[in-house]
mmCIF file of C-alpha atoms in Angstrom:
data_model
loop_
_atom_site.group_PDB
_atom_site.id
_atom_site.type_symbol
_atom_site.label_atom_id
_atom_site.label_comp_id
_atom_site.label_asym_id
_atom_site.label_seq_id
_atom_site.Cartn_x
_atom_site.Cartn_y
_atom_site.Cartn_z
ATOM 1 C CA MET A 1 -14.251 -7.135 -6.696
ATOM 2 C CA LYS A 2 -12.919 -5.239 -9.673
ATOM 3 C CA ALA A 3 -11.909 -1.672 -8.978
ATOM 4 C CA LYS A 4 -14.160 0.843 -10.695
ATOM 5 C CA ASP A 5 -13.950 4.608 -11.004
ATOM 6 C CA GLY A 6 -15.396 6.264 -7.924
ATOM 7 C CA SER A 7 -15.394 3.174 -5.734
ATOM 8 C CA LEU A 8 -13.217 2.826 -2.641
ATOM 9 C CA ASN A 9 -11.922 -0.758 -2.815
ATOM 10 C CA TRP A 10 -9.435 -2.279 -0.401
ATOM 11 C CA PHE A 11 -7.048 -4.837 -1.885
ATOM 12 C CA ALA A 12 -5.178 -6.500 0.977
ATOM 13 C CA ARG A 13 -1.542 -7.653 0.746
ATOM 14 C CA PRO A 14 -1.075 -10.945 2.614
ATOM 15 C CA THR A 15 1.921 -11.552 4.869
ATOM 16 C CA PHE A 16 4.449 -14.186 3.842
ATOM 17 C CA SER A 17 4.016 -16.645 6.710
ATOM 18 C CA MET A 18 0.292 -16.699 7.265
ATOM 19 C CA LEU A 19 -1.207 -17.834 10.549
ATOM 20 C CA THR A 20 -3.949 -20.469 10.778
ATOM 21 C CA GLY A 21 -7.172 -18.685 9.957
ATOM 22 C CA GLU A 22 -5.455 -15.657 8.388
ATOM 23 C CA PRO A 23 -6.455 -16.343 4.741
ATOM 24 C CA GLY A 24 -10.108 -16.352 5.752
ATOM 25 C CA LEU A 25 -9.784 -12.829 7.176
ATOM 26 C CA TYR A 26 -8.455 -11.516 3.877
ATOM 27 C CA SER A 27 -11.326 -13.115 1.974
ATOM 28 C CA ARG A 28 -13.946 -11.956 4.476
ATOM 29 C CA TYR A 29 -12.997 -8.338 4.939
ATOM 30 C CA SER A 30 -11.087 -7.099 1.888
ATOM 31 C CA ASP A 31 -12.342 -6.532 -1.648
ATOM 32 C CA GLY A 32 -9.533 -8.549 -3.199
ATOM 33 C CA ILE A 33 -5.913 -9.544 -2.910
ATOM 34 C CA ILE A 34 -2.657 -8.143 -4.312
ATOM 35 C CA LEU A 35 0.200 -10.619 -3.999
ATOM 36 C CA GLU A 36 3.924 -9.951 -4.242
ATOM 37 C CA ALA A 37 5.357 -11.865 -7.235
ATOM 38 C CA SER A 38 8.134 -13.371 -5.133
ATOM 39 C CA HIS A 39 5.529 -14.584 -2.591
ATOM 40 C CA PHE A 40 3.498 -16.125 -5.402
ATOM 41 C CA LEU A 41 6.535 -17.821 -6.944
ATOM 42 C CA LEU A 42 7.310 -19.605 -3.683
ATOM 43 C CA ARG A 43 3.786 -20.567 -2.617
ATOM 44 C CA LYS A 44 1.754 -20.615 -5.769
ATOM 45 C CA ARG A 45 -0.257 -23.723 -5.035
ATOM 46 C CA SER A 46 -1.367 -22.772 -1.511
ATOM 47 C CA LEU A 47 -2.071 -19.150 -2.462
ATOM 48 C CA LEU A 48 -4.315 -20.221 -5.352
ATOM 49 C CA ARG A 49 -6.123 -22.575 -2.981
ATOM 50 C CA PHE A 50 -6.651 -19.797 -0.415
ATOM 51 C CA PHE A 51 -7.491 -16.923 -2.802
ATOM 52 C CA HIS A 52 -8.865 -18.380 -6.026
ATOM 53 C CA GLY A 53 -11.167 -15.814 -7.593
ATOM 54 C CA LYS A 54 -10.049 -13.080 -5.173
ATOM 55 C CA ILE A 55 -6.663 -12.112 -6.678
ATOM 56 C CA PHE A 56 -6.788 -8.570 -8.053
ATOM 57 C CA ALA A 57 -3.143 -8.397 -9.169
ATOM 58 C CA ILE A 58 0.363 -9.824 -8.834
ATOM 59 C CA ASP A 59 2.878 -7.040 -8.032
ATOM 60 C CA PRO A 60 6.264 -7.632 -9.791
ATOM 61 C CA ARG A 61 7.954 -5.215 -7.386
ATOM 62 C CA THR A 62 10.914 -4.835 -9.721
ATOM 63 C CA PRO A 63 12.086 -1.476 -8.200
ATOM 64 C CA ILE A 64 13.997 -3.475 -5.601
ATOM 65 C CA PHE A 65 16.521 -4.372 -8.312
ATOM 66 C CA GLN A 66 17.269 -0.666 -8.833
ATOM 67 C CA ALA A 67 18.731 -0.356 -5.349
ATOM 68 C CA MET A 68 20.545 -3.424 -4.122
ATOM 69 C CA ASN A 69 20.338 -3.442 -0.306
ATOM 70 C CA ARG A 70 20.154 -5.619 2.762
ATOM 71 C CA CYS A 71 16.492 -6.429 2.228
ATOM 72 C CA PHE A 72 17.628 -9.233 -0.094
ATOM 73 C CA TYR A 73 19.236 -11.100 2.799
ATOM 74 C CA ASP A 74 17.573 -13.177 5.484
ATOM 75 C CA GLN A 75 18.448 -11.503 8.755
ATOM 76 C CA ARG A 76 18.739 -14.892 10.482
ATOM 77 C CA THR A 77 21.104 -16.615 8.044
ATOM 78 C CA GLU A 78 22.698 -13.732 6.080
ATOM 79 C CA ARG A 79 21.890 -15.683 2.933
ATOM 80 C CA ILE A 80 20.013 -14.332 -0.096
ATOM 81 C CA ARG A 81 16.310 -14.811 0.326
ATOM 82 C CA THR A 82 14.914 -17.583 -1.868
ATOM 83 C CA SER A 83 11.943 -15.436 -2.862
ATOM 84 C CA TYR A 84 14.114 -12.720 -4.399
ATOM 85 C CA LEU A 85 16.407 -15.212 -6.141
ATOM 86 C CA LYS A 86 13.365 -16.789 -7.765
ATOM 87 C CA LEU A 87 12.115 -13.333 -8.753
ATOM 88 C CA ALA A 88 15.439 -12.488 -10.391
ATOM 89 C CA LYS A 89 15.460 -15.806 -12.251
ATOM 90 C CA LEU A 90 11.923 -15.171 -13.505
ATOM 91 C CA HIS A 91 13.078 -11.942 -15.146
ATOM 92 C CA GLY A 92 16.247 -13.513 -16.496
ATOM 93 C CA GLU A 93 19.094 -11.281 -17.590
ATOM 94 C CA PRO A 94 20.139 -8.628 -16.718
ATOM 95 C CA PHE A 95 18.447 -9.249 -13.379
ATOM 96 C CA VAL A 96 20.085 -12.562 -12.453
ATOM 97 C CA GLY A 97 23.702 -11.699 -13.207
ATOM 98 C CA LYS A 98 23.587 -8.283 -11.582
ATOM 99 C CA PHE A 99 21.588 -9.580 -8.615
ATOM 100 C CA LEU A 100 24.206 -12.203 -7.817
ATOM 101 C CA GLU A 101 26.936 -9.558 -8.024
ATOM 102 C CA ASP A 102 25.022 -6.953 -5.935
ATOM 103 C CA ILE A 103 24.884 -4.558 -8.875
ATOM 104 C CA PRO A 104 21.731 -2.485 -9.526
ATOM 105 C CA VAL A 105 20.137 -2.716 -12.970
ATOM 106 C CA SER A 106 20.276 0.398 -15.181
ATOM 107 C CA PRO A 107 18.095 1.760 -18.009
ATOM 108 C CA GLU A 108 20.791 0.814 -20.518
ATOM 109 C CA ASP A 109 20.155 -2.872 -19.700
ATOM 110 C CA PHE A 110 16.688 -2.764 -21.248
ATOM 111 C CA SER A 111 16.845 -3.087 -25.006
ATOM 112 C CA PRO A 112 13.555 -3.590 -26.914
ATOM 113 C CA ASP A 113 14.237 -7.346 -27.033
ATOM 114 C CA VAL A 114 14.859 -7.508 -23.278
ATOM 115 C CA CYS A 115 11.664 -5.569 -22.579
ATOM 116 C CA LYS A 116 9.679 -7.907 -24.808
ATOM 117 C CA ARG A 117 11.077 -11.056 -23.193
ATOM 118 C CA ILE A 118 10.620 -9.784 -19.613
ATOM 119 C CA SER A 119 7.030 -8.670 -20.216
ATOM 120 C CA SER A 120 6.224 -12.071 -21.699
ATOM 121 C CA GLU A 121 7.675 -14.019 -18.752
ATOM 122 C CA VAL A 122 5.955 -11.860 -16.163
ATOM 123 C CA MET A 123 2.616 -11.924 -17.985
ATOM 124 C CA GLU A 124 2.730 -15.722 -18.106
ATOM 125 C CA LEU A 125 3.291 -15.914 -14.354
ATOM 126 C CA GLU A 126 0.552 -13.411 -13.579
ATOM 127 C CA ASN A 127 -2.001 -15.042 -15.875
ATOM 128 C CA SER A 128 -1.513 -18.308 -13.986
ATOM 129 C CA ALA A 129 -3.167 -16.555 -11.003
ATOM 130 C CA ASP A 130 -6.175 -15.448 -13.073
ATOM 131 C CA PRO A 131 -6.002 -11.877 -11.717
ATOM 132 C CA GLN A 132 -8.380 -9.043 -12.490
ATOM 133 C CA ILE A 133 -5.558 -6.875 -13.860
ATOM 134 C CA LEU A 134 -1.982 -7.327 -15.021
ATOM 135 C CA LEU A 135 0.949 -5.242 -13.755
ATOM 136 C CA PRO A 136 4.113 -5.103 -15.915
ATOM 137 C CA PRO A 137 7.576 -4.750 -14.367
ATOM 138 C CA TYR A 138 8.217 -1.151 -13.331
ATOM 139 C CA PHE A 139 10.856 1.105 -11.794
ATOM 140 C CA VAL A 140 11.116 4.164 -9.539
ATOM 141 C CA ILE A 141 11.028 7.388 -11.548
ATOM 142 C CA GLU A 142 12.281 10.908 -10.766
ATOM 143 C CA GLY A 143 10.382 12.717 -13.536
ATOM 144 C CA SER A 144 9.058 12.487 -17.112
ATOM 145 C CA SER A 145 12.583 12.878 -18.488
ATOM 146 C CA ASP A 146 13.938 10.047 -16.342
ATOM 147 C CA PRO A 147 15.156 7.138 -18.561
ATOM 148 C CA TRP A 148 13.339 4.760 -16.206
ATOM 149 C CA PHE A 149 10.052 6.392 -17.181
ATOM 150 C CA GLU A 150 10.690 5.441 -20.802
ATOM 151 C CA VAL A 151 11.717 1.918 -19.834
ATOM 152 C CA GLY A 152 8.505 1.446 -17.856
ATOM 153 C CA LEU A 153 6.376 2.690 -20.731
ATOM 154 C CA ARG A 154 8.179 0.402 -23.162
ATOM 155 C CA ILE A 155 7.545 -2.692 -21.020
ATOM 156 C CA TYR A 156 3.932 -1.590 -20.478
ATOM 157 C CA GLU A 157 3.369 -1.275 -24.237
ATOM 158 C CA GLU A 158 4.828 -4.745 -24.801
ATOM 159 C CA MET A 159 2.443 -6.336 -22.310
ATOM 160 C CA SER A 160 -0.604 -4.256 -23.260
ATOM 161 C CA ALA A 161 -0.189 -5.387 -26.887
ATOM 162 C CA TYR A 162 -1.390 -8.840 -25.748
ATOM 163 C CA ALA A 163 -3.948 -7.952 -23.053
ATOM 164 C CA SER A 164 -6.489 -5.201 -22.436
ATOM 165 C CA ASN A 165 -6.447 -5.310 -18.632
ATOM 166 C CA VAL A 166 -2.906 -4.014 -18.111
ATOM 167 C CA TYR A 167 -2.494 -1.181 -15.625
ATOM 168 C CA LEU A 168 0.585 1.075 -15.670
ATOM 169 C CA PRO A 169 2.475 0.971 -12.348
ATOM 170 C CA LEU A 170 4.001 4.298 -11.255
ATOM 171 C CA ALA A 171 6.680 4.132 -8.559
ATOM 172 C CA ILE A 172 7.103 7.798 -7.623
ATOM 173 C CA SER A 173 10.196 8.884 -5.720
ATOM 174 C CA ARG A 174 9.629 10.923 -2.584
ATOM 175 C CA GLN A 175 11.416 13.906 -4.150
ATOM 176 C CA LEU A 176 9.098 13.793 -7.188
ATOM 177 C CA LEU A 177 6.015 13.424 -4.977
ATOM 178 C CA GLY A 178 6.652 16.860 -3.520
ATOM 179 C CA ASP A 179 7.244 18.434 -6.961
ATOM 180 C CA ILE A 180 3.878 19.466 -8.434
ATOM 181 C CA ASP A 181 5.437 20.700 -11.679
ATOM 182 C CA GLY A 182 7.182 17.349 -12.134
ATOM 183 C CA LEU A 183 3.931 15.478 -11.476
ATOM 184 C CA LYS A 184 2.075 17.725 -13.932
ATOM 185 C CA SER A 185 4.582 16.825 -16.648
ATOM 186 C CA ILE A 186 4.055 13.093 -16.016
ATOM 187 C CA CYS A 187 0.263 13.339 -15.933
ATOM 188 C CA HIS A 188 0.304 15.394 -19.154
ATOM 189 C CA GLU A 189 2.406 12.759 -20.858
ATOM 190 C CA LEU A 190 0.203 9.908 -19.683
ATOM 191 C CA SER A 191 -3.081 11.676 -20.559
ATOM 192 C CA ARG A 192 -2.141 11.314 -24.239
ATOM 193 C CA LYS A 193 -2.010 7.516 -23.948
ATOM 194 C CA ASP A 194 -4.870 5.007 -23.814
ATOM 195 C CA ILE A 195 -4.162 3.432 -20.425
ATOM 196 C CA PRO A 196 -7.063 1.756 -18.568
ATOM 197 C CA GLY A 197 -5.686 2.149 -15.072
ATOM 198 C CA PHE A 198 -2.726 3.018 -12.837
ATOM 199 C CA ALA A 199 -1.143 1.441 -9.763
ATOM 200 C CA ILE A 200 0.678 4.140 -7.761
ATOM 201 C CA TRP A 201 3.466 3.432 -5.278
ATOM 202 C CA PRO A 202 4.831 6.560 -3.495
ATOM 203 C CA VAL A 203 8.233 5.071 -2.630
ATOM 204 C CA GLY A 204 9.454 5.901 0.879
ATOM 205 C CA PHE A 205 6.291 7.841 1.666
ATOM 206 C CA ASP A 206 5.222 7.872 5.315
ATOM 207 C CA GLU A 207 2.101 9.912 5.899
ATOM 208 C CA PHE A 208 2.942 10.463 9.592
ATOM 209 C CA ASN A 209 6.225 12.136 8.703
ATOM 210 C CA SER A 210 5.315 13.652 5.353
ATOM 211 C CA THR A 211 5.563 17.273 4.291
ATOM 212 C CA LEU A 212 2.614 19.306 3.184
ATOM 213 C CA SER A 213 3.966 19.355 -0.386
ATOM 214 C CA GLU A 214 4.121 15.533 -0.437
ATOM 215 C CA LEU A 215 0.523 15.223 0.741
ATOM 216 C CA MET A 216 -0.594 17.722 -1.876
ATOM 217 C CA GLY A 217 1.440 15.905 -4.497
ATOM 218 C CA LEU A 218 -0.214 12.561 -3.669
ATOM 219 C CA GLU A 219 -3.668 14.132 -3.919
ATOM 220 C CA TYR A 220 -2.746 15.779 -7.218
ATOM 221 C CA LEU A 221 -1.582 12.465 -8.648
ATOM 222 C CA LEU A 222 -4.677 10.593 -7.542
ATOM 223 C CA ASP A 223 -6.941 13.347 -8.797
ATOM 224 C CA SER A 224 -5.221 14.051 -12.135
ATOM 225 C CA LEU A 225 -4.530 10.636 -13.606
ATOM 226 C CA PRO A 226 -7.351 9.423 -15.858
ATOM 227 C CA GLU A 227 -9.233 6.149 -15.463
ATOM 228 C CA THR A 228 -8.948 3.770 -12.512
ATOM 229 C CA ARG A 229 -6.285 4.344 -9.854
ATOM 230 C CA VAL A 230 -5.063 1.963 -7.124
ATOM 231 C CA LEU A 231 -2.728 3.372 -4.455
ATOM 232 C CA LEU A 232 -0.201 0.738 -3.332
ATOM 233 C CA TYR A 233 0.033 2.323 0.113
ATOM 234 C CA ALA A 234 -2.476 3.110 2.821
ATOM 235 C CA GLY A 235 -2.620 4.796 6.148
ATOM 236 C CA TYR A 236 -5.800 6.558 7.231
ATOM 237 C CA PHE A 237 -5.040 9.896 5.569
ATOM 238 C CA SER A 238 -4.112 8.235 2.294
ATOM 239 C CA ILE A 239 -7.338 6.223 2.378
ATOM 240 C CA LEU A 240 -9.190 9.493 2.964
ATOM 241 C CA LEU A 241 -7.525 10.943 -0.163
ATOM 242 C CA CYS A 242 -8.587 7.845 -2.119
ATOM 243 C CA ALA A 243 -12.169 8.316 -0.973
ATOM 244 C CA ILE A 244 -12.099 11.987 -1.979
ATOM 245 C CA THR A 245 -10.585 11.319 -5.417
ATOM 246 C CA GLY A 246 -12.405 8.107 -6.267
ATOM 247 C CA ALA A 247 -9.356 5.831 -6.074
ATOM 248 C CA SER A 248 -8.805 2.419 -4.398
ATOM 249 C CA PHE A 249 -5.935 1.293 -2.197
ATOM 250 C CA SER A 250 -3.859 -1.631 -1.066
ATOM 251 C CA ASN A 251 -2.022 -2.379 2.170
ATOM 252 C CA GLY A 252 -1.260 -5.102 4.672
ATOM 253 C CA PRO A 253 -3.085 -5.589 7.963
ATOM 254 C CA CYS A 254 -0.678 -5.349 10.810
ATOM 255 C CA PHE A 255 2.835 -3.950 10.601
ATOM 256 C CA HIS A 256 3.682 -0.507 9.160
ATOM 257 C CA GLU A 257 2.229 2.295 7.097
ATOM 258 C CA LYS A 258 5.448 2.855 5.201
ATOM 259 C CA ARG A 259 6.537 1.162 1.957
ATOM 260 C CA ASP A 260 10.122 1.645 0.890
ATOM 261 C CA MET A 261 12.637 -0.353 -1.109
ATOM 262 C CA THR A 262 14.531 -1.007 2.145
ATOM 263 C CA ILE A 263 11.481 -2.787 3.593
ATOM 264 C CA ALA A 264 11.077 -6.292 2.299
ATOM 265 C CA PRO A 265 7.619 -7.698 1.856
ATOM 266 C CA PRO A 266 6.864 -10.578 1.553
ATOM 267 C CA LEU A 267 7.881 -10.992 5.183
ATOM 268 C CA GLU A 268 10.045 -14.065 5.639
ATOM 269 C CA PHE A 269 10.251 -13.228 9.338
ATOM 270 C CA ARG A 270 7.474 -11.938 11.568
ATOM 271 C CA PRO A 271 7.954 -8.678 13.461
ATOM 272 C CA ARG A 272 5.785 -7.920 16.471
ATOM 273 C CA CYS A 273 2.225 -7.478 15.286
ATOM 274 C CA ARG A 274 0.835 -3.965 15.700
ATOM 275 C CA TYR A 275 -2.648 -3.080 16.912
ATOM 276 C CA TYR A 276 -4.723 -0.469 15.070
ATOM 277 C CA LEU A 277 -6.282 2.239 17.268
ATOM 278 C CA PRO A 278 -9.241 3.568 15.302
ATOM 279 C CA LEU A 279 -9.551 6.756 17.369
ATOM 280 C CA LEU A 280 -5.906 7.662 16.781
ATOM 281 C CA ARG A 281 -5.915 6.382 13.175
ATOM 282 C CA GLN A 282 -2.573 4.641 13.677
ATOM 283 C CA LYS A 283 -1.044 1.281 14.613
ATOM 284 C CA VAL A 284 0.728 0.853 17.915
ATOM 285 C CA ASP A 285 2.288 -1.888 20.024
ATOM 286 C CA PRO A 286 -0.476 -3.844 21.861
ATOM 287 C CA VAL A 287 0.943 -2.667 25.206
ATOM 288 C CA ALA A 288 0.556 0.926 24.044
ATOM 289 C CA ALA A 289 -3.035 0.124 23.107
ATOM 290 C CA LEU A 290 -3.599 -1.010 26.721
ATOM 291 C CA VAL A 291 -2.200 2.310 27.993
ATOM 292 C CA PHE A 292 -4.486 4.168 25.577
ATOM 293 C CA TYR A 293 -7.619 2.367 26.735
ATOM 294 C CA ARG A 294 -6.721 3.021 30.370
ATOM 295 C CA THR A 295 -6.282 6.699 29.532
ATOM 296 C CA LEU A 296 -9.748 6.763 27.939
ATOM 297 C CA ALA A 297 -11.196 5.099 31.027
ATOM 298 C CA ASP A 298 -9.646 7.788 33.228
ATOM 299 C CA LEU A 299 -11.296 10.391 31.003
ATOM 300 C CA GLY A 300 -14.652 8.622 31.342
ATOM 301 C CA ILE A 301 -14.674 7.536 27.720
ATOM 302 C CA ARG A 302 -15.746 3.999 26.863
ATOM 303 C CA PRO A 303 -14.220 2.803 23.588
ATOM 304 C CA GLY A 304 -16.312 0.734 21.207
ATOM 305 C CA LEU A 305 -14.459 -2.575 21.063
ATOM 306 C CA CYS A 306 -14.827 -4.972 18.153
ATOM 307 C CA GLU A 307 -15.787 -8.610 18.696
ATOM 308 C CA ALA A 308 -12.145 -9.769 18.581
ATOM 309 C CA CYS A 309 -11.237 -7.340 21.383
ATOM 310 C CA GLU A 310 -14.319 -8.219 23.435
ATOM 311 C CA ARG A 311 -13.317 -11.898 23.392
ATOM 312 C CA ASN A 312 -9.975 -10.993 24.919
ATOM 313 C CA THR A 313 -11.163 -8.409 27.453
ATOM 314 C CA LEU A 314 -13.954 -10.611 28.821
ATOM 315 C CA GLY A 315 -12.899 -11.373 32.372
ATOM 316 C CA ASN A 316 -9.496 -9.744 31.820
ATOM 317 C CA GLY A 317 -10.403 -6.088 31.398
ATOM 318 C CA TYR A 318 -8.230 -3.993 29.111
ATOM 319 C CA GLU A 319 -5.193 -6.061 30.127
ATOM 320 C CA GLY A 320 -6.467 -8.612 27.659
ATOM 321 C CA ILE A 321 -5.589 -6.262 24.802
ATOM 322 C CA ALA A 322 -1.881 -6.514 25.565
ATOM 323 C CA GLU A 323 -2.097 -10.325 25.569
ATOM 324 C CA MET A 324 -4.159 -10.794 22.408
ATOM 325 C CA PRO A 325 -3.009 -13.619 20.105
ATOM 326 C CA GLU A 326 -1.708 -12.332 16.794
ATOM 327 C CA ILE A 327 -4.625 -13.795 14.825
ATOM 328 C CA ASP A 328 -7.046 -11.821 17.015
ATOM 329 C CA ILE A 329 -5.046 -8.629 16.441
ATOM 330 C CA TYR A 330 -5.271 -9.353 12.721
ATOM 331 C CA GLU A 331 -9.022 -9.748 12.998
ATOM 332 C CA HIS A 332 -9.347 -6.528 14.978
ATOM 333 C CA ASN A 333 -7.291 -4.637 12.383
ATOM 334 C CA PHE A 334 -9.344 -6.023 9.521
ATOM 335 C CA ILE A 335 -12.636 -5.143 11.248
ATOM 336 C CA SER A 336 -11.436 -1.626 12.033
ATOM 337 C CA ARG A 337 -10.209 -0.963 8.488
ATOM 338 C CA ARG A 338 -13.401 -2.386 6.978
ATOM 339 C CA ARG A 339 -15.480 -0.066 9.127
ATOM 340 C CA GLU A 340 -13.402 2.911 8.035
ATOM 341 C CA VAL A 341 -13.723 2.015 4.364
ATOM 342 C CA ASP A 342 -17.472 1.470 4.618
ATOM 343 C CA GLU A 343 -17.926 4.744 6.522
ATOM 344 C CA LEU A 344 -16.003 6.712 3.893
ATOM 345 C CA SER A 345 -17.697 4.867 1.017
ATOM 346 C CA ASN A 346 -21.164 5.614 2.371
ATOM 347 C CA SER A 347 -20.442 9.230 3.214
ATOM 348 C CA ARG A 348 -21.934 11.857 0.908
ATOM 349 C CA ASP A 349 -18.876 14.015 1.597
ATOM 350 C CA PRO A 350 -15.772 12.092 2.782
ATOM 351 C CA PHE A 351 -13.815 15.346 2.682
ATOM 352 C CA ASP A 352 -15.930 16.967 5.421
ATOM 353 C CA LEU A 353 -16.116 13.724 7.347
ATOM 354 C CA GLY A 354 -12.344 13.407 7.401
ATOM 355 C CA LEU A 355 -11.729 17.034 8.262
ATOM 356 C CA GLU A 356 -14.161 16.869 11.188
ATOM 357 C CA ASP A 357 -12.576 13.633 12.404
ATOM 358 C CA LEU A 358 -9.036 15.074 12.364
ATOM 359 C CA ARG A 359 -10.074 18.297 14.109
ATOM 360 C CA SER A 360 -11.763 16.270 16.858
ATOM 361 C CA LEU A 361 -8.632 14.202 17.301
ATOM 362 C CA LEU A 362 -6.526 17.362 17.487
ATOM 363 C CA ASP A 363 -8.797 18.645 20.279
ATOM 364 C CA ILE A 364 -8.162 15.638 22.514
ATOM 365 C CA GLN A 365 -4.430 15.222 21.882
ATOM 366 C CA LYS A 366 -3.528 17.128 25.048
ATOM 367 C CA ASP A 367 -5.007 14.234 27.046
ATOM 368 C CA LEU A 368 -2.878 11.669 25.177
ATOM 369 C CA SER A 369 0.578 12.572 26.465
ATOM 370 C CA HIS A 370 1.679 8.925 26.511
ATOM 371 C CA PHE A 371 1.620 8.723 22.744
ATOM 372 C CA ARG A 372 4.014 9.854 20.103
ATOM 373 C CA SER A 373 3.943 13.393 18.763
ATOM 374 C CA MET A 374 0.777 14.064 16.872
ATOM 375 C CA LYS A 375 2.214 16.928 14.834
ATOM 376 C CA HIS A 376 1.115 15.074 11.711
ATOM 377 C CA LEU A 377 -2.487 16.036 12.497
ATOM 378 C CA THR A 378 -1.690 19.699 11.843
ATOM 379 C CA THR A 379 -0.087 18.812 8.506
ATOM 380 C CA TRP A 380 -3.036 16.632 7.514
ATOM 381 C CA ILE A 381 -5.533 19.352 8.401
ATOM 382 C CA ASP A 382 -3.502 21.972 6.533
ATOM 383 C CA ALA A 383 -3.558 19.726 3.455
ATOM 384 C CA LEU A 384 -7.331 19.283 3.594
ATOM 385 C CA GLU A 385 -7.883 23.013 4.046
ATOM 386 C CA LYS A 386 -5.688 23.701 1.023
ATOM 387 C CA LEU A 387 -7.680 21.159 -0.975
ATOM 388 C CA SER A 388 -10.870 22.938 0.097
ATOM 389 C CA THR A 389 -9.476 26.207 -1.269
ATOM 390 C CA LYS A 390 -8.420 24.453 -4.455
ATOM 391 C CA ALA A 391 -11.898 23.008 -4.972
ATOM 392 C CA HIS A 392 -13.516 26.396 -4.288
ATOM 393 C CA ASN A 393 -11.264 28.144 -6.819
ATOM 394 C CA ARG A 394 -11.979 25.431 -9.398
ATOM 395 C CA TYR A 395 -15.712 26.169 -9.282
#
């Protein structure tokens, strides 16, 4: 279960309100679990019962306290979410006082004594889950000269003084992700430190709407940081980059391929579950999946359905896809992602495999007019071709 250099491991992030049978899917298909600290604080006993021995890490997710926003409030009651209030109380001051007054924390709030106390409290919570690694509190950074970068290193050093399995989380702003020189400065600074691993969160990154420079920046970060790397984000292209660079990844099974501070996992409400279309490498509404399968049928193409889909289409045809119970959509998404991970892991050259796959998808896009713009394919292919040139020049 433990992430190792060169291995493509998938660490799933459970939803907040799990369905009956959902925990078993995480244990069956993923390589481990990463839990949000606020989720763990609320449901510690049940989560330990479900995932004992499978927890890779507890994510403190402290960047949310840098940017106070509506994600703290339950959309149904307009009251502060209990999970975030517990998270603030775990960290103590300055988090609690500023949280209750809707004031973001600042680097000046983190004296050496505060960093020491916070790291101790968080480490105690995480150790109670018996995780494979520890993640200290961390914050979004804009560059190596950003005061938040120094705060994050200070808290990391406090925690790593008491444990050897502490990874350094890096929450990279979207602006920084597209700045290769800025990323080089950070990687140079970190290469001089003895850090066993990194957990990377590209904040606000959305691979379907990313620029070429952002994709190249993500690859540079994954390829340049030493030791083990876990990407706290995953759509298909990002997983492909992980396979190419020898990193692992973490994501949830059903909702979105975007992680920002304005999106609030753990989910204390359940949006409509989204269905993963392996051929398109994206999640869509189940009704859109039905339209897609009908389009394939008109083209004379028979999709390879997983066992969860076959159960629902038996006797119903493709209409059964639009009516699938959420737990079956979950199972389909897990099966599809597991197949992708295994295919990339077993490939001698995931780079060529991914490039061939994307070019094939680009060729058939003219027949998929019902679906959203697929301009991202051109950007993804451009990024892979640039990486090919980069690798050629290196050798």
